[in-house]
Every structure is written in C-alpha cells, then in structure tokens.
XYZ file of C-alpha atoms in Angstrom:
149
model
C -80.607 2.527 3.878
C -78.068 4.028 1.480
C -76.387 7.250 2.565
C -77.750 10.239 0.699
C -75.224 12.871 -0.340
C -76.587 16.368 -0.690
C -74.756 17.897 -3.673
C -76.389 21.246 -2.948
C -74.384 21.457 0.254
C -71.119 20.055 -1.144
C -68.157 22.390 -0.929
C -65.112 22.252 -3.209
C -61.856 23.763 -2.004
C -58.689 24.281 -4.054
C -55.450 22.661 -2.908
C -52.512 24.536 -4.382
C -50.550 25.923 -1.427
C -49.832 25.473 2.275
C -52.453 28.158 2.983
C -55.014 25.981 1.183
C -54.080 23.048 3.451
C -54.886 25.159 6.516
C -58.216 26.224 4.959
C -59.152 22.595 4.186
C -58.430 21.599 7.817
C -60.489 24.537 9.088
C -63.444 23.753 6.827
C -63.432 20.026 7.677
C -63.441 20.836 11.403
C -66.252 23.362 10.951
C -68.433 20.939 8.946
C -67.756 18.122 11.426
C -68.666 20.284 14.423
C -71.881 21.507 12.768
C -72.937 17.941 11.953
C -72.395 16.772 15.523
C -69.021 15.021 15.532
C -67.490 14.894 19.004
C -64.087 16.471 19.611
C -62.169 13.181 19.254
C -64.009 12.367 16.015
C -63.311 15.869 14.711
C -59.622 15.474 15.491
C -59.433 12.108 13.723
C -61.224 13.449 10.660
C -59.112 16.617 10.487
C -55.943 14.531 10.874
C -56.955 12.250 7.986
C -57.996 15.237 5.854
C -54.744 17.044 6.586
C -52.663 14.065 5.473
C -54.674 13.521 2.300
C -54.694 17.223 1.400
C -50.922 17.350 1.850
C -50.542 14.271 -0.381
C -52.747 15.968 -2.984
C -50.465 19.005 -2.939
C -47.075 17.299 -2.722
C -47.539 14.093 -4.709
C -50.437 15.093 -6.966
C -49.227 18.580 -7.799
C -52.354 20.147 -6.315
C -56.027 19.562 -6.901
C -59.146 19.939 -4.838
C -60.919 18.725 -1.744
C -64.647 18.126 -1.830
C -66.660 18.058 1.408
C -70.134 16.537 1.166
C -72.533 16.155 4.117
C -74.286 12.761 4.236
C -77.548 11.614 5.792
C -78.412 7.982 6.557
C -81.699 7.975 8.427
C -81.002 9.932 11.590
C -77.225 9.501 11.296
C -75.165 12.255 9.756
C -71.704 12.085 8.303
C -69.203 13.583 5.929
C -67.703 12.362 2.691
C -64.351 13.915 1.846
C -62.748 13.481 -1.568
C -59.229 14.560 -2.488
C -58.782 14.812 -6.241
C -55.647 15.410 -8.290
C -54.518 14.897 -11.882
C -50.930 14.095 -10.940
C -48.840 11.030 -11.709
C -51.083 8.571 -9.849
C -49.885 5.829 -7.523
C -47.855 3.128 -9.276
C -48.056 0.485 -6.547
C -51.157 1.049 -4.441
C -50.574 -1.984 -2.209
C -47.092 -0.759 -1.365
C -48.314 2.818 -0.843
C -50.939 1.551 1.636
C -48.413 -0.379 3.717
C -47.228 1.106 7.003
C -43.704 2.463 6.785
C -43.685 3.119 3.032
C -42.767 6.700 2.174
C -41.694 8.638 -0.873
C -41.252 11.885 1.002
C -39.030 11.011 3.946
C -41.897 10.915 6.470
C -42.981 8.114 8.775
C -44.895 6.304 6.041
C -48.193 6.297 7.925
C -50.102 8.732 5.686
C -52.508 6.687 3.587
C -52.720 3.715 5.935
C -53.008 6.005 8.955
C -55.773 8.053 7.349
C -57.646 4.849 6.528
C -57.591 3.794 10.182
C -59.109 7.109 11.288
C -62.352 6.889 9.277
C -65.256 4.517 8.651
C -64.818 4.072 4.883
C -61.800 4.685 2.648
C -61.314 4.181 -1.088
C -58.615 5.086 -3.588
C -59.019 5.283 -7.343
C -55.735 5.869 -9.151
C -54.244 5.425 -12.580
C -50.589 6.090 -13.313
C -50.338 9.244 -15.385
C -53.962 10.230 -14.781
C -54.256 11.117 -11.108
C -55.799 9.935 -7.892
C -59.074 10.294 -6.032
C -59.073 9.366 -2.348
C -62.521 9.303 -0.746
C -63.292 8.804 2.912
C -66.494 8.708 4.899
C -66.919 9.295 8.611
C -70.158 9.067 10.591
C -71.000 11.109 13.660
C -71.649 8.768 16.559
C -73.121 11.417 18.816
C -72.218 12.514 22.278
C -70.751 9.763 24.456
C -72.779 8.764 27.491
C -71.594 10.107 30.835
C -69.416 7.731 32.802
C -70.827 6.189 35.932
C -69.142 7.570 38.996
C -67.409 5.052 41.176
C -67.325 5.453 44.760
C-alpha cells in the first residue's frame, strides 16, 4: 500500500531566522508526539529536522519546512521537506559523505540526518536550490522487557 499524504493537514513553516529553527523543532516534535512516535523516535526526527532546517537557513539562504502527516494502512508517519532556492549542492556525493563540511562543523549533517530516518531524498540543482525530503514511520510503543530474576 502506498503512503497517503494528507495535504489538508500539511503545515508549512518559514525558515529565515534562528527563532524559526526553534519553531520548526517544536512543531516536528509536536506532530511526532501526536502521531504516536516514541520518545527516542521523536528525538531522532527532531535531530534530523534541526540539521536540515539549519542547512536551509545557512546554506540555502532560508526557505521553508513542510510537515505532512502520512497514513499507510494502520501505520502513521511524517514526511518533512526542507525547501530553499539557494545555490544548490554542487557535489551531492561529496556533501553526503561523513566528514565533509563547508561550515566548520563535524560534517555529519546530511549523512547523519539520513541515518536517523526511514527514507531520505535530495533534489538539487546548482543555482536553483535544494529540496531535502525525509520520511519517518511511527513504530509504536515498545513491548515491556521481561524481568529477569
């Protein structure tokens, strides 16, 4: 079954300042909690969203984040898109490699975000901008551990 986005419930958020980055993180956490993501899943998703929103602001010159709830049968998830009209990524393979940085960081941004979610795509054209889209699915509440003893 193909995931069904619900455009009526999609939310677009501007990314133009550090305050916007905090709002994006807050909104992603709120959506994830409402859908049923566990705390660890929420943290992973917010971490990925934070990195991608910061990239949108710093490298893309600002843009927007789009949060779209997904339904696939009884499974729920979120699609997050980070859209800018900045300079694009000249060498996507290099940008996705661990340790590569243009901003003096650890170089784990794009590749790290990819590892934190279920699906990850980048569409970029030099001079035209970048769209990074990720999907994460709620896996539900973990089963209680058996007590040893």
